Structure formats: C-alpha cells, structure tokens
mmCIF file of C-alpha atoms and ligand atoms in Angstrom:
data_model
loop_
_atom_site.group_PDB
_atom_site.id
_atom_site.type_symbol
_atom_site.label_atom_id
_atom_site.label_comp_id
_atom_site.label_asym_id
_atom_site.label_seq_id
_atom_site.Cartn_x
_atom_site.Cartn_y
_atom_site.Cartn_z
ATOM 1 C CA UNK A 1 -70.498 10.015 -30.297
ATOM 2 C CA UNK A 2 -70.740 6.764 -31.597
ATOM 3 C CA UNK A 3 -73.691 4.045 -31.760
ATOM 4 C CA UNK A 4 -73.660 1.309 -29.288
ATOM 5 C CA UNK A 5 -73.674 -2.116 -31.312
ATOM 6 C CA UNK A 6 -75.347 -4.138 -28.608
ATOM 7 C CA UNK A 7 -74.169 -7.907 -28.499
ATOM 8 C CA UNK A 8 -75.732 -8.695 -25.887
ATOM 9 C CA UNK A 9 -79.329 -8.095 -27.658
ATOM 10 C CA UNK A 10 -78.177 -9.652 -30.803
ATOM 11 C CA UNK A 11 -77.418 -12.324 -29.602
ATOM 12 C CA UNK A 12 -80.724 -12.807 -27.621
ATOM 13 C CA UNK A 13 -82.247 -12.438 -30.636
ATOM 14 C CA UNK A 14 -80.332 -15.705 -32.089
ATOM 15 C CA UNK A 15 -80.717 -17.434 -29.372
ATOM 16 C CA UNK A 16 -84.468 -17.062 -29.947
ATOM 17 C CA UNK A 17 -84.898 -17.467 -33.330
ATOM 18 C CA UNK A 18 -82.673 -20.882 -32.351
ATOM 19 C CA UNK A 19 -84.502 -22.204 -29.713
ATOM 20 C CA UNK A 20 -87.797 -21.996 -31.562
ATOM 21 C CA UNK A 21 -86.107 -23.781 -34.297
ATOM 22 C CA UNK A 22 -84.678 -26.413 -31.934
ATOM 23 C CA UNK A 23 -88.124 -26.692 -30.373
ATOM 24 C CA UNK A 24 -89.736 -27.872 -34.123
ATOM 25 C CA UNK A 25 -87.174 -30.032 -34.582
ATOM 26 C CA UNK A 26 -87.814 -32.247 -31.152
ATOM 27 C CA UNK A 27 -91.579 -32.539 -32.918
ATOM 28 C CA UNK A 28 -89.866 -34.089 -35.583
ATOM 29 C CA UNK A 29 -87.806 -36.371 -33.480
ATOM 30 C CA UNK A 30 -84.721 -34.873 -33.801
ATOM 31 C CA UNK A 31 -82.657 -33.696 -30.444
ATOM 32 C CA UNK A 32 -79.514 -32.262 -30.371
ATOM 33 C CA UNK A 33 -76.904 -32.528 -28.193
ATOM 34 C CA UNK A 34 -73.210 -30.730 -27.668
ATOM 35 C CA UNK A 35 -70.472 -32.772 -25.675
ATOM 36 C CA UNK A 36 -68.171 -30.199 -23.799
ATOM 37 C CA UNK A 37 -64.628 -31.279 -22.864
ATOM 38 C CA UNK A 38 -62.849 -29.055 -20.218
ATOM 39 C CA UNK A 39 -59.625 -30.692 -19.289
ATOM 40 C CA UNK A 40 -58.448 -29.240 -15.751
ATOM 41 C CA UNK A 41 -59.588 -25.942 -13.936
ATOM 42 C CA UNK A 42 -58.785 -23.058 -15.480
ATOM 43 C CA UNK A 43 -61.046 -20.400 -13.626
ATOM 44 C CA UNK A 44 -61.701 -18.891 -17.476
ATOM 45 C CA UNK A 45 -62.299 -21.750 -19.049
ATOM 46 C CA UNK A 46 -64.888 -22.857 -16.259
ATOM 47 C CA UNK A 47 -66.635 -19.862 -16.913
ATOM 48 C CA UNK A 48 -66.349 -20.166 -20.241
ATOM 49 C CA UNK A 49 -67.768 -23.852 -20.363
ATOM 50 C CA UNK A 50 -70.373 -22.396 -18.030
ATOM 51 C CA UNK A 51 -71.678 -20.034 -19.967
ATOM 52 C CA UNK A 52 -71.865 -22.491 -23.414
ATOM 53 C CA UNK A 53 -74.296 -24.287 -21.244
ATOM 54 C CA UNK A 54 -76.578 -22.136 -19.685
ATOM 55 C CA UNK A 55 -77.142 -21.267 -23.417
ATOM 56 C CA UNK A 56 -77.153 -24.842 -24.470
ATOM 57 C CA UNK A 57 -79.914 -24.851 -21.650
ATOM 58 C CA UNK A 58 -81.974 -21.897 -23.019
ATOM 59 C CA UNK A 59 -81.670 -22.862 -26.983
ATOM 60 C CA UNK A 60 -82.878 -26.286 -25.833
ATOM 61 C CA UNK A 61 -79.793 -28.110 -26.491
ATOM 62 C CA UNK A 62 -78.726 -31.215 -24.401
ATOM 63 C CA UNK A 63 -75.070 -30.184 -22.861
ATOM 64 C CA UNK A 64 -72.828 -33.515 -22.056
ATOM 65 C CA UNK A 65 -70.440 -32.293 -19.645
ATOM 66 C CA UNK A 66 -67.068 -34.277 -19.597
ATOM 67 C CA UNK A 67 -65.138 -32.737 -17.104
ATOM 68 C CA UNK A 68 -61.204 -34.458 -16.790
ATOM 69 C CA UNK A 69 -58.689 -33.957 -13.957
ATOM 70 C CA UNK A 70 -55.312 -32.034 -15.186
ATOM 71 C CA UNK A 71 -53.450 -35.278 -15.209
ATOM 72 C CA UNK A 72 -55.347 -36.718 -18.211
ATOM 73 C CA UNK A 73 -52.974 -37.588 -20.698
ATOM 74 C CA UNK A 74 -52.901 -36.816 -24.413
ATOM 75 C CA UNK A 75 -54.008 -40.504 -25.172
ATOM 76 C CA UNK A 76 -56.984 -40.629 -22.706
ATOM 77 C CA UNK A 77 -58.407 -37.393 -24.305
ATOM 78 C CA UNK A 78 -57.982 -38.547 -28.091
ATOM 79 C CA UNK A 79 -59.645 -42.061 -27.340
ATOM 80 C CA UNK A 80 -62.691 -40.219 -25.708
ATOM 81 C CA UNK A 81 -62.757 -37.926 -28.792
ATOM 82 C CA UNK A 82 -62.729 -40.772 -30.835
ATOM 83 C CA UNK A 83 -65.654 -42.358 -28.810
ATOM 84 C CA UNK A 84 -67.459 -39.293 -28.770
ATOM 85 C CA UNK A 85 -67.490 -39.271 -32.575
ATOM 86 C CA UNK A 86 -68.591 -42.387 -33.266
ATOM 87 C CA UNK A 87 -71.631 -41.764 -30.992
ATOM 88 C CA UNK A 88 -74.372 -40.621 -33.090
ATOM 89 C CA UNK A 89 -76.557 -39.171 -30.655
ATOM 90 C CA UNK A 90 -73.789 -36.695 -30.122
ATOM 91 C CA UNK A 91 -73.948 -33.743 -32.441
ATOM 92 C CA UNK A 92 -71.314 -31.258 -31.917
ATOM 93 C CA UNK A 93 -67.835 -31.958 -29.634
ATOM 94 C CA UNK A 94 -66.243 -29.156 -28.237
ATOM 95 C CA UNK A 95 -63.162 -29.029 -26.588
ATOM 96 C CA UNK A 96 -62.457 -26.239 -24.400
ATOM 97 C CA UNK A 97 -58.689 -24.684 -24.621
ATOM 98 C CA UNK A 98 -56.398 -23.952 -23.862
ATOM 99 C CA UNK A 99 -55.394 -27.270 -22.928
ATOM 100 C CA UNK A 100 -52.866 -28.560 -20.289
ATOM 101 C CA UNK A 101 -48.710 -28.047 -21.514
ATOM 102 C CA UNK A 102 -48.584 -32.153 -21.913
ATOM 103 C CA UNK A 103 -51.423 -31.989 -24.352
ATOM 104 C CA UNK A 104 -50.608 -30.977 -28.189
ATOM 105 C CA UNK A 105 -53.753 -28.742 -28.923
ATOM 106 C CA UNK A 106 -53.336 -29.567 -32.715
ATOM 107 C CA UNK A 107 -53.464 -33.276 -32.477
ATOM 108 C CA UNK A 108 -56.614 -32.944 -30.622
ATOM 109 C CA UNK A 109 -58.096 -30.615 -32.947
ATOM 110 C CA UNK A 110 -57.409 -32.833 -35.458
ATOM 111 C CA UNK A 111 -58.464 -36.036 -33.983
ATOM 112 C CA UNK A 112 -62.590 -34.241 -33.934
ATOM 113 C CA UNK A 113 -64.157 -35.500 -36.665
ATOM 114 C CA UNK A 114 -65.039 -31.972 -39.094
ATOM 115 C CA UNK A 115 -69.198 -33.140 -39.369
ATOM 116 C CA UNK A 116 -68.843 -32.567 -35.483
ATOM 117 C CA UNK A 117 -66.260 -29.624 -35.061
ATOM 118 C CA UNK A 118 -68.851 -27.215 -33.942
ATOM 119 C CA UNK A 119 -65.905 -24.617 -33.087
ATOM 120 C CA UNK A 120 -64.758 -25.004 -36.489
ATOM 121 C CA UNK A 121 -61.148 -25.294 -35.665
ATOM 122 C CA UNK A 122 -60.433 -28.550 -37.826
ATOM 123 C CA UNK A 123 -58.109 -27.749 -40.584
ATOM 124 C CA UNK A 124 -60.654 -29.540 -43.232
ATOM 125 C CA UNK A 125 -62.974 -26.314 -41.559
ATOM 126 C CA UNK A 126 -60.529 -23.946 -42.168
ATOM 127 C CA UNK A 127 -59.738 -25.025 -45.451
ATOM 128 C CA UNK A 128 -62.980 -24.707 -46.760
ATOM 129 C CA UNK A 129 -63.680 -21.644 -45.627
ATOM 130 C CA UNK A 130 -60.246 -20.532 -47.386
ATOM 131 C CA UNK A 131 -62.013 -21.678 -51.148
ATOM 132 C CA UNK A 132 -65.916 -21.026 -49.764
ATOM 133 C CA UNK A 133 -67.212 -24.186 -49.171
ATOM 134 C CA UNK A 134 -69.683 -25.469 -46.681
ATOM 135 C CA UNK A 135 -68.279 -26.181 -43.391
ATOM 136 C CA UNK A 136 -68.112 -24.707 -39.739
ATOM 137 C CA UNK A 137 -67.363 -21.031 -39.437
ATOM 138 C CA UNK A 138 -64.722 -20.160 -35.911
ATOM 139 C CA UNK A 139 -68.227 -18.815 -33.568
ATOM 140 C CA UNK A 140 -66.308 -15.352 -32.642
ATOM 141 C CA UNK A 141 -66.012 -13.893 -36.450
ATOM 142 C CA UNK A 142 -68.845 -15.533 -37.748
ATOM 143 C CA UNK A 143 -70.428 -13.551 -34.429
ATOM 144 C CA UNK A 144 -68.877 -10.626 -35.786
ATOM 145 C CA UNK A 145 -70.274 -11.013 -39.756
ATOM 146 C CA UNK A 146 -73.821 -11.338 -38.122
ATOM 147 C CA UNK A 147 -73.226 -8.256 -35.574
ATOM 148 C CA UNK A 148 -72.838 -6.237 -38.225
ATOM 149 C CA UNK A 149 -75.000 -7.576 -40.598
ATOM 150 C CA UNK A 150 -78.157 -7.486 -37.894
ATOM 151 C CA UNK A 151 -76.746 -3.755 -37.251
ATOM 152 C CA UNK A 152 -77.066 -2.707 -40.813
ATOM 153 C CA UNK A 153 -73.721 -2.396 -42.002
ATOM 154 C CA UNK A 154 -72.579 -3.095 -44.743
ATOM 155 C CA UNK A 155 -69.697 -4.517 -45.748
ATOM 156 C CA UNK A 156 -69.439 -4.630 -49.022
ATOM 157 C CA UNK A 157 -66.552 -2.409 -50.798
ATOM 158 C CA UNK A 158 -65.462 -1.219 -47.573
ATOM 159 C CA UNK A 159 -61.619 -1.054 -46.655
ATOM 160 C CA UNK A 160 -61.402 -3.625 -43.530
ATOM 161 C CA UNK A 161 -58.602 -3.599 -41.089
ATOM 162 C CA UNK A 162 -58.279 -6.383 -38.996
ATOM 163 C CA UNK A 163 -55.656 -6.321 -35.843
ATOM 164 C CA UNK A 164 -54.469 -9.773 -34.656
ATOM 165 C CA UNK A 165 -53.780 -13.034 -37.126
ATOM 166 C CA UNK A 166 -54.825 -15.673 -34.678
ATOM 167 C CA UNK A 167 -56.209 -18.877 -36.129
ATOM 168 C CA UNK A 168 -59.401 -18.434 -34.175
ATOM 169 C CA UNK A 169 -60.426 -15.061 -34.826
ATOM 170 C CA UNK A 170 -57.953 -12.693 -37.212
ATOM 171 C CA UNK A 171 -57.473 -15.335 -39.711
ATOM 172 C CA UNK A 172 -60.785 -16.618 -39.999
ATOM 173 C CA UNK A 173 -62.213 -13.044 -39.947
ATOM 174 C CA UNK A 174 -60.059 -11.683 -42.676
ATOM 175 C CA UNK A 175 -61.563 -15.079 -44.653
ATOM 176 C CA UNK A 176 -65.042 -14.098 -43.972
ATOM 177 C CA UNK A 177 -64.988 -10.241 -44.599
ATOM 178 C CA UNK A 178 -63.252 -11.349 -47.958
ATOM 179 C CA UNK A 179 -66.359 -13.050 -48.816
ATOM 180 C CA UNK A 180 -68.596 -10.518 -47.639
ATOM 181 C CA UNK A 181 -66.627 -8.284 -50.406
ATOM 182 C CA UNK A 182 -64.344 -6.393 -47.684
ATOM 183 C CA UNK A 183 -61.113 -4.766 -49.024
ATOM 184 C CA UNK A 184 -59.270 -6.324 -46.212
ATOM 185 C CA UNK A 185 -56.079 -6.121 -44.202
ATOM 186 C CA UNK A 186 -54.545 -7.782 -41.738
ATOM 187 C CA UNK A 187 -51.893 -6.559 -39.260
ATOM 188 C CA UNK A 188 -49.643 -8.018 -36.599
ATOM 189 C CA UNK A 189 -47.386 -7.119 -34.163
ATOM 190 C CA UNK A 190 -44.599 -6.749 -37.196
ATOM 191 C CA UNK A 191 -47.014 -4.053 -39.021
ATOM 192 C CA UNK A 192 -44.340 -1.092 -39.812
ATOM 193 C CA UNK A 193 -46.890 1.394 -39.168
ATOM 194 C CA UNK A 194 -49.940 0.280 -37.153
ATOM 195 C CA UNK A 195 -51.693 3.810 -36.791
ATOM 196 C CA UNK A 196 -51.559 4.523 -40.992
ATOM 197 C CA UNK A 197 -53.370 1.075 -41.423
ATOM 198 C CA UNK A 198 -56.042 1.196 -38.938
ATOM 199 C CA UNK A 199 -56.439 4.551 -39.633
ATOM 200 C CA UNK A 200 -58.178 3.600 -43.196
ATOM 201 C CA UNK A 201 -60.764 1.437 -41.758
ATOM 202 C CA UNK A 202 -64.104 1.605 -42.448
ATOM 203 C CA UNK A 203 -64.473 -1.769 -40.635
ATOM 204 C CA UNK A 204 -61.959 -2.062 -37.984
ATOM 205 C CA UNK A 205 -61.539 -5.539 -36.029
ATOM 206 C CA UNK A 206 -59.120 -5.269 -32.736
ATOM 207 C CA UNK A 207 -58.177 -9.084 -31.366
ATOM 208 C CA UNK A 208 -54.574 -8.936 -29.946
ATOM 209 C CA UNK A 209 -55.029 -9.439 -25.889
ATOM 210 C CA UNK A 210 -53.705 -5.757 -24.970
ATOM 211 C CA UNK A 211 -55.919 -4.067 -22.587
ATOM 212 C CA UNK A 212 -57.113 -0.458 -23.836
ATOM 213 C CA UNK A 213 -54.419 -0.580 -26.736
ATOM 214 C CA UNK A 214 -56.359 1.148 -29.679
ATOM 215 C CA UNK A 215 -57.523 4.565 -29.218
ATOM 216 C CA UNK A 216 -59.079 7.439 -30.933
ATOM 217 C CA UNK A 217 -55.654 7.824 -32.092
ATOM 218 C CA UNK A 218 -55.957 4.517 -34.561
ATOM 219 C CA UNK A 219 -59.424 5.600 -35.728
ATOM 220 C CA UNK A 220 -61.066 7.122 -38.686
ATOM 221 C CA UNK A 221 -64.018 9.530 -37.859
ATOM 222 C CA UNK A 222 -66.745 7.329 -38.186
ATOM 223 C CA UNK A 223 -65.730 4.265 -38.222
ATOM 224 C CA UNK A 224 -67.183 0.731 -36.875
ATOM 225 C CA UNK A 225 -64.805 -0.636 -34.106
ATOM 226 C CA UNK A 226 -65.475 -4.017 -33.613
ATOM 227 C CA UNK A 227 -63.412 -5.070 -30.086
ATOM 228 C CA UNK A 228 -62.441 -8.453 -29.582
ATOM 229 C CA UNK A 229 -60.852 -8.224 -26.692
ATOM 230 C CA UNK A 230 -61.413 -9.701 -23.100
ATOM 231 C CA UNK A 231 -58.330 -8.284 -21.125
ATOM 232 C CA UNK A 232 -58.481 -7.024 -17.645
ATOM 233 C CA UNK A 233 -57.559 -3.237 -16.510
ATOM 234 C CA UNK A 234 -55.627 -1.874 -13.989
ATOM 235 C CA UNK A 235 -57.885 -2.313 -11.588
ATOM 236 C CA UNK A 236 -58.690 -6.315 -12.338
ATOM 237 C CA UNK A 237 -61.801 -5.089 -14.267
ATOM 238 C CA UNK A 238 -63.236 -6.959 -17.571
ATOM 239 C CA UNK A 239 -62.365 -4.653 -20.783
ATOM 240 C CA UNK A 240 -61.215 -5.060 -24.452
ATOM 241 C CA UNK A 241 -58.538 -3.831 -26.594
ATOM 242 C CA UNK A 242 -60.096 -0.963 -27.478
ATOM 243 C CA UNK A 243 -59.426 2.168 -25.385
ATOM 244 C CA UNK A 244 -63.650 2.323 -25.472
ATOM 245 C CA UNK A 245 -64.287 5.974 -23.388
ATOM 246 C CA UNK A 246 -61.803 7.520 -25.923
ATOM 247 C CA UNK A 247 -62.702 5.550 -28.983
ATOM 248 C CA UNK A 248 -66.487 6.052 -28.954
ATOM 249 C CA UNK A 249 -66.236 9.402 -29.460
ATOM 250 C CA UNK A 250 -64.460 9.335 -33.096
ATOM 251 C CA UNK A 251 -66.195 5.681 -33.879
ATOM 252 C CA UNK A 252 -69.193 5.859 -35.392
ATOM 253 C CA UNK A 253 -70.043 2.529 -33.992
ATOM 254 C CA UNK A 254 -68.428 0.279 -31.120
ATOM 255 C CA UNK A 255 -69.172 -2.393 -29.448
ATOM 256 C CA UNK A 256 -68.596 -2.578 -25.752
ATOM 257 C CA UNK A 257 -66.717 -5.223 -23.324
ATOM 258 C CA UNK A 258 -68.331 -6.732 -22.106
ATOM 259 C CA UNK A 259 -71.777 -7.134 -24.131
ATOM 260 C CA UNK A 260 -70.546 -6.627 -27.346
ATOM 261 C CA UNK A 261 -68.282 -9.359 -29.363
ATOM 262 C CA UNK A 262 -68.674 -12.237 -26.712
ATOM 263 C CA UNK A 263 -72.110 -12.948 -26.233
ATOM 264 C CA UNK A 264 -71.987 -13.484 -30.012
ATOM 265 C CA UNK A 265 -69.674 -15.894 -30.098
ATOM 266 C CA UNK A 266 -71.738 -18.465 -27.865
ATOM 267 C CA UNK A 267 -74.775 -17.421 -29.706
ATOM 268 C CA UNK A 268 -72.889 -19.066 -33.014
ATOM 269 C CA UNK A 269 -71.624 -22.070 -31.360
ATOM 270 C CA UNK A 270 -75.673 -22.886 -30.598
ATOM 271 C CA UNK A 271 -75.851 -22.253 -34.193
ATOM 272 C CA UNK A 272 -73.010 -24.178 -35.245
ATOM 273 C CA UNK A 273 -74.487 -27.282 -33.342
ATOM 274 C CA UNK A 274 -78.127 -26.969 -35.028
ATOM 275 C CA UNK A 275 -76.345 -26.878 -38.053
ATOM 276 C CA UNK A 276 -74.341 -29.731 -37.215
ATOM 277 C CA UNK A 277 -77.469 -31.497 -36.379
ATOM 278 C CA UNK A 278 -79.411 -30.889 -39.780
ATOM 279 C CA UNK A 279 -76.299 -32.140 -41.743
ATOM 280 C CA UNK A 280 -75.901 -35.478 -39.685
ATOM 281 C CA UNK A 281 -80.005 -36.052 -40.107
HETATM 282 P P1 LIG B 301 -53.572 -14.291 -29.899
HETATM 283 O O1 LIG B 301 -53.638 -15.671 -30.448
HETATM 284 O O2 LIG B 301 -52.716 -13.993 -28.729
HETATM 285 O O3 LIG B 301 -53.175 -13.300 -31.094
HETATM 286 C C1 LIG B 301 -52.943 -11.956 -30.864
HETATM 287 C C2 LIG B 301 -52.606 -11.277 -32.163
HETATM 288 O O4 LIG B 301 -52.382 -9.911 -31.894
HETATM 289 C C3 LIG B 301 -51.351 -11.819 -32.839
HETATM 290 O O5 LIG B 301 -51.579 -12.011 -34.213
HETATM 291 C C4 LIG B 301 -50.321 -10.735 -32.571
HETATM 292 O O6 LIG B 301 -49.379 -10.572 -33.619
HETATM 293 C C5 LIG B 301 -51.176 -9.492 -32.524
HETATM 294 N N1 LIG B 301 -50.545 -8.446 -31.728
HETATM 295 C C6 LIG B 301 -50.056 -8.527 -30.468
HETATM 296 N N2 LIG B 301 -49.530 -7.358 -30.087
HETATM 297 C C7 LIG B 301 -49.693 -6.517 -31.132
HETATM 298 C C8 LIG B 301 -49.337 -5.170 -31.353
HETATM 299 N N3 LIG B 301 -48.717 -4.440 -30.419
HETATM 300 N N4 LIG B 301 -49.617 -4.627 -32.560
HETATM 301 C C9 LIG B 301 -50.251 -5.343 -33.511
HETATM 302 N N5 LIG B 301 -50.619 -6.629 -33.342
HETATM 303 C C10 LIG B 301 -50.333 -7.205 -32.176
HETATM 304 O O7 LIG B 301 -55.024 -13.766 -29.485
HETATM 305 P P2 LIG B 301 -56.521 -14.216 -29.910
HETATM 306 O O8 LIG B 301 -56.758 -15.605 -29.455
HETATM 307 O O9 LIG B 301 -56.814 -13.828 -31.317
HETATM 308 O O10 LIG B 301 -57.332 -13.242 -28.937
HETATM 309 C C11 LIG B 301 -57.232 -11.846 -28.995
HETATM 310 C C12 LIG B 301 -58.094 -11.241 -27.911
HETATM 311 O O11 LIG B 301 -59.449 -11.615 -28.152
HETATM 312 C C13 LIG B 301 -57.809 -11.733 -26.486
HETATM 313 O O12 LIG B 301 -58.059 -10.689 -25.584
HETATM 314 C C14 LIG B 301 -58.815 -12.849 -26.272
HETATM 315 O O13 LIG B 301 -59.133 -13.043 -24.912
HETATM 316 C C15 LIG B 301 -59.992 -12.291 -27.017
HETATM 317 N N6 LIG B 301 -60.951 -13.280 -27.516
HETATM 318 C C16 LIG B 301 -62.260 -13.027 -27.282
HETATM 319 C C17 LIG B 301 -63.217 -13.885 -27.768
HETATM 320 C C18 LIG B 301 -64.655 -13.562 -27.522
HETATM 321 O O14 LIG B 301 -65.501 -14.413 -27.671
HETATM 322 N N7 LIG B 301 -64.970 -12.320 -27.183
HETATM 323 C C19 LIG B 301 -62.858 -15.031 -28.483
HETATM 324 C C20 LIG B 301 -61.496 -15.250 -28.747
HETATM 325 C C21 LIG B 301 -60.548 -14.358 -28.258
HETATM 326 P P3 LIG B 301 -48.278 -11.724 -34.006
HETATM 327 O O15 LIG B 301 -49.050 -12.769 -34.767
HETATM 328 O O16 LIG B 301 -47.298 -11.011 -34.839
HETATM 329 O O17 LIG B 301 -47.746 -12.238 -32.704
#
C-alpha cells in the first residue's frame, strides 16, 4: 500500500514560509504584485484564475485582475502586455490559457517580457533552463521537484520516466529531473512499448489528459507515481491519469487528484512572483 504524498500540505507549507517572507519584505518597502489576464470565460480557466488569487490573497500578494471579453483581438491583448511590462509596480504577468482560436498563444507568450514571465513559458525561460541558467521554472514541475524533495525522495541516480512531452509540464520536467541527476525518459503517444518503459521507473511522472490511463499494470513495485492529471471520470468526477485505487497498491508513493500535483503548482507561481520581485529590486 503505498504512501500518500500530500500536495495539498506541501503546499501549505510554501505558502507559509512565502507569506512570512512577503510580509518582511512590505517592512522593507517592497510590495509585490501579479497581473492576471483571463481572456473570455472558460469555466476552467475562471477557476483556475480564481484559485491563483485566493493564494495571491493569503501569500500577501496584490492580484490585478484584467478580465477581457472573448472578442478581444490579438492586438488589444499584446498592447496591454506591453503596458503591463513597462509598469514597474507590476511584478509578475500571467496570462491565463488557453486563449481564444483568433489569438496565437505563442506570440503572446512571447510578447511578456522574461524578468516578468512568472509562468515561465517565454522561450528565453525555457532556454535557460535547457543549459541551467537562472530564470523562471514552468510552476507544475518545479511543484513536482519540491513534492518530492519535501517528501524525502531522492532523485538522484534514479531511472525517471516521464509520460507526456508538453511544453508546460513533460518537457520542462524531463529538464529539471536531468538536473536533479535523474536517468530520464520521456514517452509519447508514439512510444513502441509504453508498459516496458514505465515499467522501469523509479520516478514515474503521468501528464497526458487520459482519465485513469496508467495502472498497476505500468508500475514497478514500489515506485513514486507522480499524477499530473486533471481529467474527469465517468461519472463527471475530478481524477488524474493515474488509475489511483489500483495504482496505490503496487506504488510505493502516489499522489492523489485532487490534492496532490495541483495545489503545487499555484504554490510555485507565488514563488515565481517573489522571485520575480527580488530580481526587479
Ligand atoms: P498535452 O499538451 O495534451 O500533452 C499530452 C501528452 O501526452 C502529449 O505529449 C501526448 O503525446 C501524450 N499522450 C497522449 N496520449 C498518450 C498515450 N496514449 N500514450 C502515451 N502518451 C500519450 O497535455 P498537458 O498540458 O501536458 O497536460 C496533461 C495533463 O495534465 C492534463 O490532464 C492537464 O489537465 C493536466 N495538467 C495539470 C496541471 C496541474 O497543475 N495539476 C498543470 C498542467 C496540466 P504526443 O506528444 O505524441 O501527442
């Protein structure tokens, strides 16, 4: 039976340690503010841009909420990008996606300026995390490094599978086990034989977007399952990739859906944005 790797304490724990550092800094004069773009209504992302900030709230972080109508074209949303980075009391832009079909995602991406790209999307972020320099980690692996780091697992030398190569999480995660010293693989819907591969994790990292895919079946004995996904069941209910009542009892650590993975990642965006703060000051 596995051990519960509880995300949901973690990042509490962060959050803490981030709001108390937040709190020092106001002595000092320095504030710290996020601006949050959510273009349209997507019922996910609302919830989403929600939840970045309540915790903006908690961590002491000032939240500037631009919310556009669906209509907003791809020129109005790169000039108030622009704006928002020449704005020095703002600290960290985020824009929430996916966008509306008229807007190119890239070109907005692109148009943040990297001292503020908070979600560490920017290709100048993603580059230097490719030849390990400074710059802003993607918040759901660099959740993931610190969710097992904080658990006590170790990472170093051990064979790491990762499932899924999106630029957001597979890529970037496969980056940062790499410099954690991870043996580490990546696989992808064109992986010959999915099963042998995961099968040899020590570490293994589901983010593909299939409900309940990965089962005992995929799973060393013993092994640390760390489940990206947020997919919904049969029944319309919140659950990950991982098949998690069959999995947990060959794993020898999982994290659930929800409470595992995605309270991290929000945790990591508030530390993303102090970050972003201390290198602007
Ligand atoms: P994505 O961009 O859709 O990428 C999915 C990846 O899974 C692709 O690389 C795809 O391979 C691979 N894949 C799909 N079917 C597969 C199969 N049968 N066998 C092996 N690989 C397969 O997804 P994403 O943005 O990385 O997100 C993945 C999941 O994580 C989603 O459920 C998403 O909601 C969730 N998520 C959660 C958080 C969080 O904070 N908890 C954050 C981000 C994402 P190809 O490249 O070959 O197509």
């Amino acid at each position: 039976m596995a051990t519960l790797i509880d995300g949901k304490k973690i990042s509490q724990e962060i959050k803490d340690e981030l709001k108390e550092k937040v709190a020092k800094l106001k002595e000092d004069g320095i504030s710290i503010s996020l601006a949050v773009i959510q273009v349209g209504n997507n019922p996910a992302s609302t919830v989403y841009v929600g939840n970045k900030k309540k915790a903006c709230a908690y961590v002491g972080i000032e939240s500037l909420a631009y919310e556009l109508p669906e209509e907003t074209t791809e020129e109005e949303l790169l000039q108030l990008v622009q704006e928002l980075n020449e704005k020095k009391e703002v600290n960290g832009i985020l824009v929430q996606l996916p966008l509306p079909g008229h807007i190119d995602e890239d070109k907005v991406i692109q148009a943040i300026s990297p001292a503020k790209d908070v979600d560490g999307f920017h290709p100048q972020s993603v580059g230097a995390l490719s030849i390990g320099q400074k710059g802003f980690v993607s918040c759901t692996p660099a959740g993931i490094i610190e969710l097992l780091k904080r658990s006590g697992i170790a990472i170093d030398g051990k064979e790491c599978v990762i499932v899924g190569r999106s630029n957001i999480v597979g890529k970037p995660m496969a980056l940062l086990l790499l410099r954690e010293n991870g043996t580490v693989t990546v696989c992808h819907s064109h992986t010959a034989d999915l099963k042998e591969v995961t099968r040899r994790a020590d570490i293994l990292v589901v983010a593909i977007g299939k409900a309940k895919m990965i089962d005992a079946d995929y799973i060393k004995e013993g092994a640390v399952v760390i489940d990206v996904g947020m997919d919904r069941d049969e029944n319309g209910k919140l659950c990950g990739d991982v098949d998690f009542e069959s999995a947990k009892e060959k794993a020898g650590a999982i994290t659930p859906v929800p409470g595992g993975v995605g309270p991290m990642t929000i945790a990591m965006l508030m530390n993303n944005c102090v970050e972003s703060a201390l290198m602007q000051k």
